[in-house]
Amino acid sequence: MPWTAPAPRAVFLDVGGPIYDDENFVAAVLRALDELRTEAGDSPTDRRRMRRIYDEARQRQGGSLRSALAEEFLGSADRRQELHDRTRSHWTHPPGTMYGDVLPFLERLSGQVTIGVVANQERTVIDCLERDGVAPYVSVWGISAVVGLEKPSRELFEWALAEAGTSPEEAVHIGNRLDTDVRPAQALGLSTVWVLRGEAPPQPTAEQLAEPDLAVPDLSTLADQLLIPSVVP
Ligand SMILES: [Mg+2]
């Protein structure tokens, strides 16, 4: 699937998946579930069952993972907020968990487009991005916990566009989920790239792959594809 949209003026990146390994989030959820179960006198979370529910959520690209996990492991989907709050307190991106293709990708884009992050993340992610050398490339900081808006709401994308000073048609959003990245960005008129790692499906269907403008396994060749679009006859 070649990139056929014009070269963008702004490029927005989701953080979990494109930049950091989503296993950081899985580790935080597992720790939260174990704590909540221990507090209730229950045994630790069954890792295989948890992984099965997680993979099913990845495959469907929609619905609430939190509700499914709360129902399965905490006895009720009503405890989803409690699980969310506990997960947040453990969620971080340790050194060494950033993908190796991130900095070369940003270096290639640097000076040619406005670069931003548009991500549902805690405020602490900024420290991680500074530590790992990403921050100097970023001029639009669309972090949900900082801005007060969350994907998939259109307002967070609109906020990022306004910060970048670009129209939706001049911007591309790069994310690894259909429900919170590709679909809301596309609905606003942005071009979309789906990165198939982390929370992306283990086996994406043809229908899913047809949704974004481009689907890629990683960022290794993406900068060239974005900056030198194929000519549409
Ligand atoms: Mg993500």
CSV table of C-alpha atoms and ligand atoms in Angstrom, one decimal:
chain,number,residue,atom,x,y,z
A,1,MET,CA,0.0,0.0,0.0
A,2,PRO,CA,2.0,3.0,-1.2
A,3,TRP,CA,1.7,6.5,0.4
A,4,THR,CA,-0.2,8.7,-2.0
A,5,ALA,CA,-1.1,11.7,0.1
A,6,PRO,CA,1.0,14.9,-0.3
A,7,ALA,CA,4.0,15.3,1.9
A,8,PRO,CA,2.7,16.5,5.3
A,9,ARG,CA,3.5,19.7,7.1
A,10,ALA,CA,2.8,18.2,10.5
A,11,VAL,CA,3.4,14.6,11.8
A,12,PHE,CA,1.8,13.5,15.1
A,13,LEU,CA,2.8,10.4,16.9
A,14,ASP,CA,1.0,8.2,19.4
A,15,VAL,CA,3.4,7.1,22.1
A,16,GLY,CA,2.5,3.6,23.2
A,17,GLY,CA,3.3,1.4,20.1
A,18,PRO,CA,5.0,3.8,17.8
A,19,ILE,CA,7.6,5.1,20.4
A,20,TYR,CA,7.5,2.8,23.5
A,21,ASP,CA,6.7,-0.9,23.8
A,22,ASP,CA,3.1,-1.4,25.0
A,23,GLU,CA,4.4,-4.2,27.3
A,24,ASN,CA,5.1,-1.3,29.7
A,25,PHE,CA,1.3,-0.8,29.9
A,26,VAL,CA,0.7,-4.5,30.3
A,27,ALA,CA,3.2,-4.7,33.2
A,28,ALA,CA,1.4,-1.8,34.9
A,29,VAL,CA,-2.0,-3.4,34.4
A,30,LEU,CA,-0.8,-6.8,35.8
A,31,ARG,CA,0.7,-5.1,38.8
A,32,ALA,CA,-2.5,-3.2,39.5
A,33,LEU,CA,-4.6,-6.4,39.1
A,34,ASP,CA,-2.3,-8.4,41.4
A,35,GLU,CA,-2.5,-5.6,44.1
A,36,LEU,CA,-6.3,-5.4,43.9
A,37,ARG,CA,-6.7,-9.1,44.0
A,38,THR,CA,-4.2,-9.5,46.9
A,39,GLU,CA,-6.1,-6.8,48.8
A,40,ALA,CA,-9.3,-8.9,48.4
A,41,GLY,CA,-7.5,-12.1,49.5
A,42,ASP,CA,-7.4,-13.6,46.0
A,43,SER,CA,-4.5,-15.3,44.3
A,44,PRO,CA,-2.3,-13.5,41.7
A,45,THR,CA,-3.6,-12.8,38.3
A,46,ASP,CA,-3.5,-15.7,35.8
A,47,ARG,CA,-1.0,-14.5,33.3
A,48,ARG,CA,-2.2,-16.7,30.4
A,49,ARG,CA,-5.9,-15.7,30.9
A,50,MET,CA,-4.9,-12.1,31.1
A,51,ARG,CA,-2.8,-12.4,27.9
A,52,ARG,CA,-5.7,-14.0,26.1
A,53,ILE,CA,-8.1,-11.2,27.0
A,54,TYR,CA,-5.5,-8.6,26.0
A,55,ASP,CA,-4.9,-10.3,22.7
A,56,GLU,CA,-8.7,-10.5,22.0
A,57,ALA,CA,-8.9,-6.8,22.6
A,58,ARG,CA,-6.0,-6.2,20.3
A,59,GLN,CA,-7.7,-8.2,17.6
A,60,ARG,CA,-11.1,-6.4,17.9
A,61,GLN,CA,-9.6,-2.9,18.0
A,62,GLY,CA,-12.5,-1.6,20.0
A,63,GLY,CA,-14.4,-2.0,23.3
A,64,SER,CA,-13.0,-1.6,26.7
A,65,LEU,CA,-10.0,-3.7,27.8
A,66,ARG,CA,-10.4,-2.3,31.3
A,67,SER,CA,-14.0,-3.5,31.6
A,68,ALA,CA,-13.1,-6.9,30.3
A,69,LEU,CA,-10.2,-7.3,32.8
A,70,ALA,CA,-12.2,-5.9,35.7
A,71,GLU,CA,-15.0,-8.3,35.0
A,72,GLU,CA,-12.7,-11.3,34.7
A,73,PHE,CA,-10.2,-10.7,37.5
A,74,LEU,CA,-12.0,-8.3,39.9
A,75,GLY,CA,-15.4,-9.7,39.8
A,76,SER,CA,-17.2,-6.8,38.1
A,77,ALA,CA,-16.8,-4.5,35.1
A,78,ASP,CA,-17.9,-1.7,37.6
A,79,ARG,CA,-14.4,-1.8,39.0
A,80,ARG,CA,-12.9,-0.6,35.7
A,81,GLN,CA,-12.2,2.9,37.0
A,82,GLU,CA,-10.5,1.5,40.1
A,83,LEU,CA,-8.3,-0.6,37.9
A,84,HIS,CA,-7.6,2.4,35.7
A,85,ASP,CA,-6.5,4.5,38.6
A,86,ARG,CA,-4.3,1.8,40.1
A,87,THR,CA,-2.7,1.1,36.6
A,88,ARG,CA,-1.9,4.8,36.2
A,89,SER,CA,0.1,4.9,39.4
A,90,HIS,CA,2.4,2.1,38.1
A,91,TRP,CA,2.6,3.1,34.4
A,92,THR,CA,6.0,4.2,33.2
A,93,HIS,CA,8.4,3.6,30.4
A,94,PRO,CA,11.7,2.2,31.8
A,95,PRO,CA,15.0,2.9,30.1
A,96,GLY,CA,15.6,0.5,27.2
A,97,THR,CA,11.9,0.2,26.2
A,98,MET,CA,11.9,2.7,23.4
A,99,TYR,CA,12.0,1.2,19.9
A,100,GLY,CA,15.3,1.6,18.1
A,101,ASP,CA,13.8,3.1,15.0
A,102,VAL,CA,12.3,6.2,16.7
A,103,LEU,CA,15.3,8.5,16.8
A,104,PRO,CA,16.4,7.8,13.2
A,105,PHE,CA,12.8,8.5,12.1
A,106,LEU,CA,12.6,11.8,14.0
A,107,GLU,CA,16.1,12.8,12.8
A,108,ARG,CA,15.0,12.3,9.2
A,109,LEU,CA,11.8,14.4,9.6
A,110,SER,CA,13.5,17.1,11.7
A,111,GLY,CA,13.4,20.5,10.1
A,112,GLN,CA,11.0,19.4,7.4
A,113,VAL,CA,7.8,19.0,9.3
A,114,THR,CA,6.3,20.0,12.7
A,115,ILE,CA,6.5,17.0,15.0
A,116,GLY,CA,4.1,16.4,17.8
A,117,VAL,CA,2.9,13.7,20.2
A,118,VAL,CA,-0.8,12.9,20.5
A,119,ALA,CA,-1.2,10.3,23.2
A,120,ASN,CA,-3.2,9.1,26.1
A,121,GLN,CA,-0.4,9.1,28.6
A,122,GLU,CA,0.5,10.3,32.1
A,123,ARG,CA,2.4,13.5,32.6
A,124,THR,CA,5.6,11.5,33.6
A,125,VAL,CA,5.9,10.4,29.9
A,126,ILE,CA,7.5,13.8,29.2
A,127,ASP,CA,10.4,12.9,31.6
A,128,CYS,CA,10.9,9.6,29.7
A,129,LEU,CA,10.9,11.3,26.3
A,130,GLU,CA,13.5,13.8,27.6
A,131,ARG,CA,15.6,11.0,29.0
A,132,ASP,CA,15.5,9.1,25.7
A,133,GLY,CA,16.3,12.0,23.4
A,134,VAL,CA,12.9,12.4,21.8
A,135,ALA,CA,11.9,15.7,23.4
A,136,PRO,CA,14.1,18.0,21.3
A,137,TYR,CA,12.3,17.0,18.2
A,138,VAL,CA,8.8,17.6,19.6
A,139,SER,CA,7.1,20.9,19.4
A,140,VAL,CA,3.5,19.9,20.0
A,141,TRP,CA,2.9,18.1,23.3
A,142,GLY,CA,-0.6,16.5,23.0
A,143,ILE,CA,-0.3,14.5,26.2
A,144,SER,CA,-3.8,13.7,27.5
A,145,ALA,CA,-2.9,14.2,31.2
A,146,VAL,CA,-1.4,17.6,30.4
A,147,VAL,CA,-3.9,18.9,27.9
A,148,GLY,CA,-7.0,17.5,29.7
A,149,LEU,CA,-8.4,15.8,26.6
A,150,GLU,CA,-8.2,12.1,25.6
A,151,LYS,CA,-8.2,10.2,22.3
A,152,PRO,CA,-10.5,9.3,20.6
A,153,SER,CA,-12.1,12.7,21.2
A,154,ARG,CA,-11.7,15.0,18.2
A,155,GLU,CA,-10.8,17.8,20.6
A,156,LEU,CA,-7.3,16.5,21.3
A,157,PHE,CA,-6.5,16.2,17.6
A,158,GLU,CA,-8.0,19.7,17.0
A,159,TRP,CA,-5.9,21.0,19.8
A,160,ALA,CA,-2.7,19.5,18.2
A,161,LEU,CA,-3.6,20.9,14.8
A,162,ALA,CA,-4.1,24.4,16.2
A,163,GLU,CA,-0.8,24.1,18.1
A,164,ALA,CA,1.0,23.1,14.9
A,165,GLY,CA,-0.8,25.7,12.8
A,166,THR,CA,-1.8,23.3,10.1
A,167,SER,CA,-5.1,22.1,8.6
A,168,PRO,CA,-6.1,18.4,8.9
A,169,GLU,CA,-5.2,17.8,5.3
A,170,GLU,CA,-1.6,18.9,5.9
A,171,ALA,CA,-1.2,16.5,8.9
A,172,VAL,CA,-0.6,12.8,9.4
A,173,HIS,CA,-1.3,10.9,12.6
A,174,ILE,CA,0.8,7.8,13.3
A,175,GLY,CA,-0.7,5.3,15.8
A,176,ASN,CA,-1.1,1.6,16.5
A,177,ARG,CA,-4.8,1.5,17.2
A,178,LEU,CA,-7.8,1.8,14.9
A,179,ASP,CA,-10.3,2.9,17.5
A,180,THR,CA,-8.2,5.7,19.2
A,181,ASP,CA,-5.8,6.6,16.4
A,182,VAL,CA,-6.7,5.9,12.9
A,183,ARG,CA,-10.5,6.4,13.0
A,184,PRO,CA,-10.7,9.6,14.9
A,185,ALA,CA,-7.8,11.2,13.0
A,186,GLN,CA,-9.3,10.1,9.7
A,187,ALA,CA,-12.7,11.5,10.6
A,188,LEU,CA,-11.1,14.9,11.0
A,189,GLY,CA,-9.4,14.7,7.6
A,190,LEU,CA,-5.9,13.8,8.7
A,191,SER,CA,-3.9,11.2,6.8
A,192,THR,CA,-3.2,8.1,8.9
A,193,VAL,CA,-0.4,5.6,9.4
A,194,TRP,CA,-1.1,2.4,11.3
A,195,VAL,CA,2.0,0.9,13.0
A,196,LEU,CA,1.5,-2.8,13.5
A,197,ARG,CA,3.1,-3.4,16.9
A,198,GLY,CA,2.0,-3.4,20.6
A,199,GLU,CA,-1.8,-3.0,20.8
A,200,ALA,CA,-2.3,-3.5,17.1
A,201,PRO,CA,-3.9,-6.9,16.2
A,202,PRO,CA,-1.7,-10.1,16.2
A,203,GLN,CA,-3.3,-10.9,12.9
A,204,PRO,CA,-4.8,-7.8,11.2
A,205,THR,CA,-7.7,-8.6,8.8
A,206,ALA,CA,-7.8,-7.3,5.2
A,207,GLU,CA,-10.7,-5.0,6.3
A,208,GLN,CA,-8.6,-3.6,9.2
A,209,LEU,CA,-5.6,-3.1,6.9
A,210,ALA,CA,-7.7,-1.1,4.5
A,211,GLU,CA,-8.7,1.5,7.0
A,212,PRO,CA,-5.5,3.6,7.3
A,213,ASP,CA,-3.8,5.3,4.4
A,214,LEU,CA,-0.7,3.2,5.1
A,215,ALA,CA,0.1,0.2,7.4
A,216,VAL,CA,3.7,-0.4,8.4
A,217,PRO,CA,5.4,-3.0,10.6
A,218,ASP,CA,7.8,-0.3,12.1
A,219,LEU,CA,9.2,3.2,11.5
A,220,SER,CA,12.2,2.1,9.5
A,221,THR,CA,11.2,3.2,6.0
A,222,LEU,CA,8.3,5.5,7.0
A,223,ALA,CA,10.1,8.9,6.8
A,224,ASP,CA,11.1,8.3,3.2
A,225,GLN,CA,7.5,7.2,2.3
A,226,LEU,CA,6.1,10.3,4.0
A,227,LEU,CA,8.6,12.8,2.6
A,228,ILE,CA,8.8,11.4,-0.9
A,229,PRO,CA,5.2,10.4,-1.7
A,230,SER,CA,4.6,8.2,-4.8
A,231,VAL,CA,3.2,10.2,-7.7
A,232,VAL,CA,-0.4,9.5,-8.5
A,233,PRO,CA,-0.9,9.2,-12.3
B,1,MG,MG,-0.7,3.3,21.1
